[in-house]
CSV table of C-alpha atoms and ligand atoms in Angstrom, one decimal:
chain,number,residue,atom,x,y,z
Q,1,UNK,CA,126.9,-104.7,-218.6
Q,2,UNK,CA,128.9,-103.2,-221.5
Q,3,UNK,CA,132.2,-101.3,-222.1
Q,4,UNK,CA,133.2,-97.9,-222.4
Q,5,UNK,CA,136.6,-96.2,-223.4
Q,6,UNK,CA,137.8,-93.8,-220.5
Q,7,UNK,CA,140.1,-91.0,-220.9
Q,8,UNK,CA,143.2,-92.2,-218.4
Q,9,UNK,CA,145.5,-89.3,-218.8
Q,10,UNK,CA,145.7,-85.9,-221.1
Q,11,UNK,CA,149.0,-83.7,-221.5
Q,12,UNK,CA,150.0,-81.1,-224.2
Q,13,UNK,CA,152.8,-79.0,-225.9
Q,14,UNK,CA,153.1,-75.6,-227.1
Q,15,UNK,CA,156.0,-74.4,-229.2
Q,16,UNK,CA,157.9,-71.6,-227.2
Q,17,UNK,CA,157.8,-68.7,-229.5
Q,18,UNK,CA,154.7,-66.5,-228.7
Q,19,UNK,CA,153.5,-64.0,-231.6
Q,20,UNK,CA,151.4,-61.3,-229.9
Q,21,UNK,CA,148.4,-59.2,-232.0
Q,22,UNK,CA,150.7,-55.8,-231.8
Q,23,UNK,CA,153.8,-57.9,-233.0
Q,24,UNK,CA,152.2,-59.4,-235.7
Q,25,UNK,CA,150.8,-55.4,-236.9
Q,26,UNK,CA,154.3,-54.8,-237.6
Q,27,UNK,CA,154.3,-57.0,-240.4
Q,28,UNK,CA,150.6,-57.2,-241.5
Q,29,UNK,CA,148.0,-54.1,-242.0
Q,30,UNK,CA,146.0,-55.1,-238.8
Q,31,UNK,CA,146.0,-54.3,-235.2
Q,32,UNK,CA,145.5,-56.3,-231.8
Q,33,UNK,CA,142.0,-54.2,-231.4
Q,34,UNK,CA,140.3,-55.9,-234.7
Q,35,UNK,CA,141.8,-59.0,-233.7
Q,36,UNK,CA,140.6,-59.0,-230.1
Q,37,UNK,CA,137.5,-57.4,-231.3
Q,38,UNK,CA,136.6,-60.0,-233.7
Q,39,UNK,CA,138.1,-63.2,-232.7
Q,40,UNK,CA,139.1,-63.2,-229.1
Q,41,UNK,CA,142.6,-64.1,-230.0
Q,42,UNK,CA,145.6,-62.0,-228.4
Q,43,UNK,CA,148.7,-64.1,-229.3
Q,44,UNK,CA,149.6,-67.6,-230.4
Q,45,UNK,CA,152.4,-69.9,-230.4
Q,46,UNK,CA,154.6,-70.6,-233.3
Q,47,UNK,CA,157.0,-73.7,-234.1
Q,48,UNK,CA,160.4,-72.9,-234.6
Q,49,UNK,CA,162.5,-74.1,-237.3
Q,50,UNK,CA,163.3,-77.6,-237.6
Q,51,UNK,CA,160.1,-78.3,-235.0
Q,52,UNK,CA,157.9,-80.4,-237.1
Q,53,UNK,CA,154.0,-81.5,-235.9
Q,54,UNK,CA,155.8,-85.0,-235.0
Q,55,UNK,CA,157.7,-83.0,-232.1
Q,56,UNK,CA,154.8,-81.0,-231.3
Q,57,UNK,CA,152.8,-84.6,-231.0
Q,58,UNK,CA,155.9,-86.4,-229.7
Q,59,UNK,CA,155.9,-83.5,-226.5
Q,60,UNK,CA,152.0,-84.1,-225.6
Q,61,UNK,CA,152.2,-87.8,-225.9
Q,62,UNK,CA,154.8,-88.1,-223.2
Q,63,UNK,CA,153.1,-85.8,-221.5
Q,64,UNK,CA,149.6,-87.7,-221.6
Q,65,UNK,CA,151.4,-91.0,-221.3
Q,66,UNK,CA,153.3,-89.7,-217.6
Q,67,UNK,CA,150.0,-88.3,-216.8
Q,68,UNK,CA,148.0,-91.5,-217.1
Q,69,UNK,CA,150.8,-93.4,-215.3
Q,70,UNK,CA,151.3,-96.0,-218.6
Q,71,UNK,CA,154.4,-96.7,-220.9
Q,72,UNK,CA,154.1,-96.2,-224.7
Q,73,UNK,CA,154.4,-99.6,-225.3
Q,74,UNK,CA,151.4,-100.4,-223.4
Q,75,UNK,CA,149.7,-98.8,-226.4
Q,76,UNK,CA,148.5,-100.7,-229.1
Q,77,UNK,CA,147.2,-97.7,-231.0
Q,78,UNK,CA,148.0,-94.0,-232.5
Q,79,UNK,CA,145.8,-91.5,-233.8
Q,80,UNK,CA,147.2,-87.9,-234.8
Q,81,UNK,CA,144.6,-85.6,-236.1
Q,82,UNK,CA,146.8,-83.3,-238.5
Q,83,UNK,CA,146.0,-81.3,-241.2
Q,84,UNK,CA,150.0,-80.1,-241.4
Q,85,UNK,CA,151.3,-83.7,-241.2
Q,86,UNK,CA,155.4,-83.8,-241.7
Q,87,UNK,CA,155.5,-85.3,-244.7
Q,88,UNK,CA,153.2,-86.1,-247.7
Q,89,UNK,CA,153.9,-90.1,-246.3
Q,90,UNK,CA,154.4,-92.1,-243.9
Q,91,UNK,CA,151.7,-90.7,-241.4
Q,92,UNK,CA,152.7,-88.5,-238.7
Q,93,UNK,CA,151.2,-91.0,-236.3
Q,94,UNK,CA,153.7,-93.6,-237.3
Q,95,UNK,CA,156.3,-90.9,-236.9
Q,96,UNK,CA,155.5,-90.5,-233.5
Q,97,UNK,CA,154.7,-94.3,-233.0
Q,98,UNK,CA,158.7,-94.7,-234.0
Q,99,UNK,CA,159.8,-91.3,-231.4
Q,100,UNK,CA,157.6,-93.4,-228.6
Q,101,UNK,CA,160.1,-96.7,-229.7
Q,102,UNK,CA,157.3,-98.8,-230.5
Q,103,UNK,CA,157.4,-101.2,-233.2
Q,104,UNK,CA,153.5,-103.0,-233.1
Q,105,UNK,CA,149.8,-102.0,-232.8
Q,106,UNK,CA,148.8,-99.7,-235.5
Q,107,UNK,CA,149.5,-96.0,-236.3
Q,108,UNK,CA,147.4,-93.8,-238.4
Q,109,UNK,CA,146.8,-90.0,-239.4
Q,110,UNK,CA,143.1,-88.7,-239.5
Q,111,UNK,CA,142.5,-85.5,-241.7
Q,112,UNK,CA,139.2,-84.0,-241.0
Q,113,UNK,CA,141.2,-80.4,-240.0
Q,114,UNK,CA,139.6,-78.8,-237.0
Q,115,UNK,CA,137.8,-81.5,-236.4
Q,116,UNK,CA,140.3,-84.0,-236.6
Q,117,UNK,CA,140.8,-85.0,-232.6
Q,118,UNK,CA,136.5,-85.7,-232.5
Q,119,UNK,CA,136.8,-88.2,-235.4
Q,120,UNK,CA,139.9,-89.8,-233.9
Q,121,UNK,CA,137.9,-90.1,-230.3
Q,122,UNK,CA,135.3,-91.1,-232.5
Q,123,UNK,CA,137.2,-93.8,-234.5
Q,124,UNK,CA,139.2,-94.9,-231.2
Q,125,UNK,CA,135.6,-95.6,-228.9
Q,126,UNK,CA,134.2,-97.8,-231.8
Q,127,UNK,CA,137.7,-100.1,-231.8
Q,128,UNK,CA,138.0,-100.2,-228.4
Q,129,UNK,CA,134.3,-100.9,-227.4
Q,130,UNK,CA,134.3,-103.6,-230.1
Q,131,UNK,CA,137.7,-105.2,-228.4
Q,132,UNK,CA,139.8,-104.1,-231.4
Q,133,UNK,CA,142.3,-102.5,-229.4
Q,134,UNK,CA,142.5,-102.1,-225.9
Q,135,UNK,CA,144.7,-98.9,-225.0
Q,136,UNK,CA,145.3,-95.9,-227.6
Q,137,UNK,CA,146.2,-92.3,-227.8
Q,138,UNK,CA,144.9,-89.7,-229.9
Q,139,UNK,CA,146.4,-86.7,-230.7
Q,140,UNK,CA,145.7,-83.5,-232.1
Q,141,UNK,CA,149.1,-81.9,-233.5
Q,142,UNK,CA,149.5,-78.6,-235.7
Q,143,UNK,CA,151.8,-76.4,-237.2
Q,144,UNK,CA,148.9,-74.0,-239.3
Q,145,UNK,CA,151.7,-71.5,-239.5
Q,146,UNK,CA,153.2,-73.5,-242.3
Q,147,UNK,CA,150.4,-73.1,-243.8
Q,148,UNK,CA,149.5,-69.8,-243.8
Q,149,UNK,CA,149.6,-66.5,-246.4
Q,150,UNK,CA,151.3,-64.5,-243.7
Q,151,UNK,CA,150.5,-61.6,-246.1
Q,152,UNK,CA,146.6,-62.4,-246.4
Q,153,UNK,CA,145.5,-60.4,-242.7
Q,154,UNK,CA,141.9,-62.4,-242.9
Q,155,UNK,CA,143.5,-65.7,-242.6
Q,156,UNK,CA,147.1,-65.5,-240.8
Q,157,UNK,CA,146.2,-63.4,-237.9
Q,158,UNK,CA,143.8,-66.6,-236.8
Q,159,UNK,CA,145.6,-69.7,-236.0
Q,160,UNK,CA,148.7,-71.1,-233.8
Q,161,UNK,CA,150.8,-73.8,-233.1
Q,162,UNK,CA,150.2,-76.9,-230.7
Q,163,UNK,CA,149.2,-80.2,-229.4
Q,164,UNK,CA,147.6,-82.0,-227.1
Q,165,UNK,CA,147.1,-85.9,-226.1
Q,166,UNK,CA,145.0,-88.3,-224.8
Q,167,UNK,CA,145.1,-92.1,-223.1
Q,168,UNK,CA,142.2,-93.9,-223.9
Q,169,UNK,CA,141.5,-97.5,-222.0
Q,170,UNK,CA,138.6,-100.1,-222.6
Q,171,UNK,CA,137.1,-101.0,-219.2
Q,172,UNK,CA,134.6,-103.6,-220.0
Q,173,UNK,CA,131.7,-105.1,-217.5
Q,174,UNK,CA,130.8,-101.4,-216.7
Q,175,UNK,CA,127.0,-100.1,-216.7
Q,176,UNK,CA,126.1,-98.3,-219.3
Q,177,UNK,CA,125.0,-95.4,-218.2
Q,178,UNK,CA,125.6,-91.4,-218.1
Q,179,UNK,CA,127.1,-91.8,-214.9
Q,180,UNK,CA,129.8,-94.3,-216.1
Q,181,UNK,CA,132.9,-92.7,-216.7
Q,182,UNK,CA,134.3,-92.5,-220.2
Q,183,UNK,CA,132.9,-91.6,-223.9
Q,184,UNK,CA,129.2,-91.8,-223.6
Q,185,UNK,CA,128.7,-91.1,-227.1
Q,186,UNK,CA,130.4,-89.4,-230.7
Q,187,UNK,CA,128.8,-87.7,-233.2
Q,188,UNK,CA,130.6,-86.9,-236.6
Q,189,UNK,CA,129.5,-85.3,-240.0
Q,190,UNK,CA,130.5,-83.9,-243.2
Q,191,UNK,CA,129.4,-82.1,-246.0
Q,192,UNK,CA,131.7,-82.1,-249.2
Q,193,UNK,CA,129.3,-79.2,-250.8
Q,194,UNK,CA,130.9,-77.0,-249.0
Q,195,UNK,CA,134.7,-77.5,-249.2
Q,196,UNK,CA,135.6,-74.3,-251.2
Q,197,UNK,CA,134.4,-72.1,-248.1
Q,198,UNK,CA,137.8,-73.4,-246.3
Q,199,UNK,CA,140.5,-75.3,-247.9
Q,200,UNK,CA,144.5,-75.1,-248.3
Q,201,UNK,CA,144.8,-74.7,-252.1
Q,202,UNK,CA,147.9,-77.2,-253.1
Q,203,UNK,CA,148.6,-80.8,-252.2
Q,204,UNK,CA,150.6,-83.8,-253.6
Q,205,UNK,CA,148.5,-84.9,-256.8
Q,206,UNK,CA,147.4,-81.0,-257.8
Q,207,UNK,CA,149.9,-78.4,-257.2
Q,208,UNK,CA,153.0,-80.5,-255.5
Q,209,UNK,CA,153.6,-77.9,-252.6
Q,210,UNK,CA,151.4,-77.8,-249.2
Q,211,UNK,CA,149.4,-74.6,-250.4
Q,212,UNK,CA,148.1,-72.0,-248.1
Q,213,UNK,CA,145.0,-71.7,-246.4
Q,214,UNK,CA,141.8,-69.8,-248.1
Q,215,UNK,CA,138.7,-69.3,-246.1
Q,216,UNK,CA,135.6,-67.3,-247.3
Q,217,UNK,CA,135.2,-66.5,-243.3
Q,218,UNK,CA,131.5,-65.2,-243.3
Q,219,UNK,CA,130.2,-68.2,-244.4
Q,220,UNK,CA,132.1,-70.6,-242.3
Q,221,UNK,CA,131.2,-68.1,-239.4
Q,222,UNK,CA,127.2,-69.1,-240.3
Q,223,UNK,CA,127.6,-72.9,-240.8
Q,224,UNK,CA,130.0,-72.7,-237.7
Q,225,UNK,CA,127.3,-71.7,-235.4
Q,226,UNK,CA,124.6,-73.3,-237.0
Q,227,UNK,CA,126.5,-76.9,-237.4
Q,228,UNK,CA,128.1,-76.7,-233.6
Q,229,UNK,CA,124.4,-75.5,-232.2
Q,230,UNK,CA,122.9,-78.9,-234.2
Q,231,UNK,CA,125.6,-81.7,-233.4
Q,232,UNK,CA,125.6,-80.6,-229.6
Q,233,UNK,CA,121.5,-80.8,-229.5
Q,234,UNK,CA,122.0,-84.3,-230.7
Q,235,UNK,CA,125.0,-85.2,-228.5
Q,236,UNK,CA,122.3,-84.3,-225.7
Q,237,UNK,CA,119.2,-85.8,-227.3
Q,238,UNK,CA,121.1,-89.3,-227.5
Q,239,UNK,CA,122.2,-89.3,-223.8
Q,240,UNK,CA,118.9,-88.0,-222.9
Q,241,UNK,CA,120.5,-85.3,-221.1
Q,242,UNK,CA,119.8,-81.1,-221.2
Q,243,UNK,CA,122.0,-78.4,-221.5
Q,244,UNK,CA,122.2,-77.9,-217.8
Q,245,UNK,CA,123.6,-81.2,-217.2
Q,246,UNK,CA,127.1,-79.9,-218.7
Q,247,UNK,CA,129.8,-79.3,-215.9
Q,248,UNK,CA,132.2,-78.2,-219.0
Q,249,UNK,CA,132.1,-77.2,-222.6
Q,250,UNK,CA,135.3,-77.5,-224.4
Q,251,UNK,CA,134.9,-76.2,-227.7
Q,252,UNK,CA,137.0,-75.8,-230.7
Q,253,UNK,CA,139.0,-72.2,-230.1
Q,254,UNK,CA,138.4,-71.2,-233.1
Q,255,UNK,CA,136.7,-67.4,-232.6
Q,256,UNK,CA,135.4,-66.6,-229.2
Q,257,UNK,CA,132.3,-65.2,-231.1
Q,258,UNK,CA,131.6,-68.5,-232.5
Q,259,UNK,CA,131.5,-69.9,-228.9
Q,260,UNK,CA,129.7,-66.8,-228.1
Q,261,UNK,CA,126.8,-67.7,-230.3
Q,262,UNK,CA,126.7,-71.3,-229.9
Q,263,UNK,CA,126.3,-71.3,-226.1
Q,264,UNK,CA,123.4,-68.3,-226.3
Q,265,UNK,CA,121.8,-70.4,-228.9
Q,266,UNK,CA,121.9,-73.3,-226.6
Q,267,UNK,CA,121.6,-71.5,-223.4
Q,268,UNK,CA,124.7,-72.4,-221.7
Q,269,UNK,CA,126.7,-70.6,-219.0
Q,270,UNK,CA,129.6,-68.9,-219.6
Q,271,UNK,CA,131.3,-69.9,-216.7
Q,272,UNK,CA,130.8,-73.7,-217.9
Q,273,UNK,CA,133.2,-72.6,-220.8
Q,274,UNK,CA,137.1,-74.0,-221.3
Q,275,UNK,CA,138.5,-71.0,-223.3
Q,276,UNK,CA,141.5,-70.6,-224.6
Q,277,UNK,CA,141.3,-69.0,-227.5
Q,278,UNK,CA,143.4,-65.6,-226.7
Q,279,UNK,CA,146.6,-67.2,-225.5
Q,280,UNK,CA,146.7,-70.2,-228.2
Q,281,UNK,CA,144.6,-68.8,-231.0
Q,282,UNK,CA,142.6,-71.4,-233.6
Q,283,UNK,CA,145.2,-74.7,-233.2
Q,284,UNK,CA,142.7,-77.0,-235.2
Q,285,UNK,CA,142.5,-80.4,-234.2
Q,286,UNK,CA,145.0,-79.9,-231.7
Q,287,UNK,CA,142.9,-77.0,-229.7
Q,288,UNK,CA,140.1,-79.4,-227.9
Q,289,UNK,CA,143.2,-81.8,-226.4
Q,290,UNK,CA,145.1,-78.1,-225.8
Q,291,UNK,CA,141.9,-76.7,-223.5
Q,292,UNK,CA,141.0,-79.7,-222.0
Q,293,UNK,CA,144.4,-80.1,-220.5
Q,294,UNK,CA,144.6,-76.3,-219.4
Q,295,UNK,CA,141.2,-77.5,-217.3
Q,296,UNK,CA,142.6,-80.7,-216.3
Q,297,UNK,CA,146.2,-78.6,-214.8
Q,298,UNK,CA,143.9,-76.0,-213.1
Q,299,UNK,CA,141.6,-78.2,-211.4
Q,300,UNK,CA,138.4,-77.3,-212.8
Q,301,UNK,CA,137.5,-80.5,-214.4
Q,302,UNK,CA,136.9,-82.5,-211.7
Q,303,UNK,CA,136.5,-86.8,-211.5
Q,304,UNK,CA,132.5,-87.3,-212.0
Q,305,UNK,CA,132.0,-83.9,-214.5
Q,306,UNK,CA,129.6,-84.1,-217.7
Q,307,UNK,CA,132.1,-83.1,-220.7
Q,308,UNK,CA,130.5,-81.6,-223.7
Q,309,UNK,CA,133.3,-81.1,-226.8
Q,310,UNK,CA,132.8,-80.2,-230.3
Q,311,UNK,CA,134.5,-78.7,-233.5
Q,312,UNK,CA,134.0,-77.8,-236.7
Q,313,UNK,CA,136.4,-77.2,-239.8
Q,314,UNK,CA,137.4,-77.1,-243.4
Q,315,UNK,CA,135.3,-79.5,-245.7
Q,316,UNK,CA,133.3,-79.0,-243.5
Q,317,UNK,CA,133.6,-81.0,-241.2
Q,318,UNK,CA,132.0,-81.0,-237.1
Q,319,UNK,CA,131.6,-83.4,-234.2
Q,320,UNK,CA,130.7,-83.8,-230.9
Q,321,UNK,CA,131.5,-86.1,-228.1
Q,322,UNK,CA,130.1,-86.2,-224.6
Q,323,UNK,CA,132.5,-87.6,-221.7
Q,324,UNK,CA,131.9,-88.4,-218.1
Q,325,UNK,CA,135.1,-87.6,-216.4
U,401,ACO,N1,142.9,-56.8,-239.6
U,401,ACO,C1,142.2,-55.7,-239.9
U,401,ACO,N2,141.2,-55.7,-240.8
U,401,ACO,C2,140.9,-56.9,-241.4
U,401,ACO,C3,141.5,-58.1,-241.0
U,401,ACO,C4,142.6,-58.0,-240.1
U,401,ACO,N3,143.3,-59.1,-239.7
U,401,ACO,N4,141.0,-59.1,-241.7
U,401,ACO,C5,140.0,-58.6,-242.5
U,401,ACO,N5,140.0,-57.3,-242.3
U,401,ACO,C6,139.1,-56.3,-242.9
U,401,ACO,C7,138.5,-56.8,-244.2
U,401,ACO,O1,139.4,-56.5,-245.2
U,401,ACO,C8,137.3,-56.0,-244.3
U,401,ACO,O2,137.6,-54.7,-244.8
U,401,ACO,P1,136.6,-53.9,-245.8
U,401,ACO,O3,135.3,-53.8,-245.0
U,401,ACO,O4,137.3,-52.6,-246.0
U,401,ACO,O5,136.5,-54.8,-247.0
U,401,ACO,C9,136.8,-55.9,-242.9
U,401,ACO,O6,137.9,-56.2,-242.1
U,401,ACO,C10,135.7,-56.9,-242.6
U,401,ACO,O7,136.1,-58.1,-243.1
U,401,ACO,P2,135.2,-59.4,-242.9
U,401,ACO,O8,135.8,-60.6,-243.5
U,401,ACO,O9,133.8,-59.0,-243.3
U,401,ACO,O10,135.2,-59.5,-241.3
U,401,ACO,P3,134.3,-60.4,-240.4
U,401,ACO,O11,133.6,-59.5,-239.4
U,401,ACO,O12,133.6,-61.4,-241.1
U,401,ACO,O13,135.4,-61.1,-239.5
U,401,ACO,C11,136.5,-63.2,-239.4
U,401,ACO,C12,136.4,-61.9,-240.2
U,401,ACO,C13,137.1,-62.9,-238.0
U,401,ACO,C14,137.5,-64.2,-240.1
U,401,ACO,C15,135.1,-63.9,-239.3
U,401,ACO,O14,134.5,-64.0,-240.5
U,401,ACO,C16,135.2,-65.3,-238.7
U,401,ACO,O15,135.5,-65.4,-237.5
U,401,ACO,N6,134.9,-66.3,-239.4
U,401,ACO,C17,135.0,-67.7,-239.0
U,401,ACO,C18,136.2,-68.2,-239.6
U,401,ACO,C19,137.0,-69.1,-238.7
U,401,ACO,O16,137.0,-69.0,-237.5
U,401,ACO,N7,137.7,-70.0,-239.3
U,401,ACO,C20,138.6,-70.8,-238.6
U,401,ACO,C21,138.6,-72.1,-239.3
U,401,ACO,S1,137.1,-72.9,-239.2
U,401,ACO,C22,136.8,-73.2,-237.7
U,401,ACO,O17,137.7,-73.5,-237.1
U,401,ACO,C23,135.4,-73.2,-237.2
């Protein structure tokens, strides 16, 4: 008998504003048919003025909270995956941990960008299997439009605006199984050799502003595909499971060709695939949280399914985690 950290309840936020491909060709030299053509992406949400990745968060924690049937100060963690955080410091997380009115447990932002909600499931299985904690929520919460060149058409015509939320419980004296419900295992890496492919080029100790985002995107296209195609063989490999064993793939929506790719490569079925990609566009570490709850509303992920999820981004960055529902 062991313990395992079960997902209890999911909920999510996106900002009302839409941008659509053709309105967003009015102000940059592009056009909804490259964009569709090469990304998948349609429109995207963007936050409005004064809404900060703390409301965004704020919004899908309630939401996640409700939907797992807990109050916030049965939490005694918070995990925000941001790569837009509010403020340089304190972390959005403890932001949100003061919105939820909660004064204890401990609150903390992870920055691995797209990848940021995987290495906050990640970090929240080992402290709740090892008793650290017994009940926390992870978030993924952006605002990438703060942080785009809205005049460079390669970049700005890619992301959006979001977040989304997870409850996470210990249950302990459960088997230890595939079957068991919960995180069966995470997978995380990095490679710092390749951080100028994608990176926002200002911060507090070099230029003093929040930069903008610069991505050399052939190249992250390549590792993207090769990266997501490794880290979700070896999700498999360690559960001892096969491809065909996955009820749903929720990948990162960051290009639908990516996702494309990686599931030929591994030679999964389309119709096992959560995408949402064309109506919320590449929200980084708040996309995985964003699609699982679109599945979760609609029905399709249903009590018992095998959940494959994984992400890559700037640093790079990519991780996997496999959940039975
Ligand atoms: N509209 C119209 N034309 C454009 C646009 C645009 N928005 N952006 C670039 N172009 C032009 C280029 O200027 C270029 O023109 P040229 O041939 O006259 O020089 C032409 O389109 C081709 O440009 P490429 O950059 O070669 O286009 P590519 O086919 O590689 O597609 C894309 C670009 C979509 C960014 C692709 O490289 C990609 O998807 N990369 C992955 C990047 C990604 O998803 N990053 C997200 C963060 S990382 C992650 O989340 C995994």
């Amino acid at each position: 008998m062991g313990s395992r950290s079960r997902i209890i309840g999911c909920g999510s936020y996106l900002p009302e504003k839409i941008l659509t491909n053709d309105e967003l060709a009015i102000a940059v030299d592009t056009s909804d048919e490259w964009i569709t053509a090469r990304t998948g992406i349609k429109r995207r949400h963007i936050a409005g003025e004064g809404e900060f990745t703390s409301d965004l968060a704020h919004q899908a924690s309630i939401r996640a909270l409700e939907n797992a049937g807990i109050k916030a100060t049965d939490l005694d963690l918070i995990i925000v995956g941001t790569t837009t955080p509010d403020e340089t410091f304190p972390a959005t997380a403890v932001t949100l941990q003061g919105r939820l009115g909660l004064q204890g447990g401990a609150a903390f932002d992870v920055q691995a960008v797209c990848s940021g909600f995987i290495y906050g499931l990640s970090i929240v299985d080992s402290m709740l299997r090892s008793g650290q904690v017994e009940t926390a929520l992870v978030v993924g919460a952006e605002t990438m439009s703060r942080i785009l060149d809205w005049e460079d058409r390669a970049t700005c015509v890619l992301f959006g605006d979001g977040a989304g939320a997870v409850v996470i419980k210990a249950e302990n004296g459960v088997a230890e199984t595939t079957e068991t419900p919960g995180i069966l295992s995470t997978h995380i890496h990095s490679d710092g050799q390749l951080r100028d492919l994608l990176y926002c080029d200002g911060g507090p100790s070099t230029t003093g502003n929040a930069g903008v985002v610069k991505m050399m995107g052939k190249e992250v296209y390549k590792h993207a595909v090769t990266n997501l195609t490794d880290v979700v063989v070896e999700a498999l490999a360690a559960n001892s499971l096969q491809p065909e064993d996955i009820d749903w793939l929720v990948p990162h929506q960051a290009n639908r060709r990516i996702i494309d790719s990686t599931i030929k490569k591994l030679g999964l079925a389309e119709d096992k695939v959560v995408m949402t990609i064309a109506d919320h566009a590449n929200t980084s570490a708040a996309s995985i949280p964003l699609a699982l709850d679109a599945a979760l509303s609609d029905g399709r992920i249903q009590s018992g399914d095998l959940i494959l999820m994984e992400a890559m981004g700037g640093g790079l960055t990519w991780g996997a985690a496999i959940v039975r529902w």
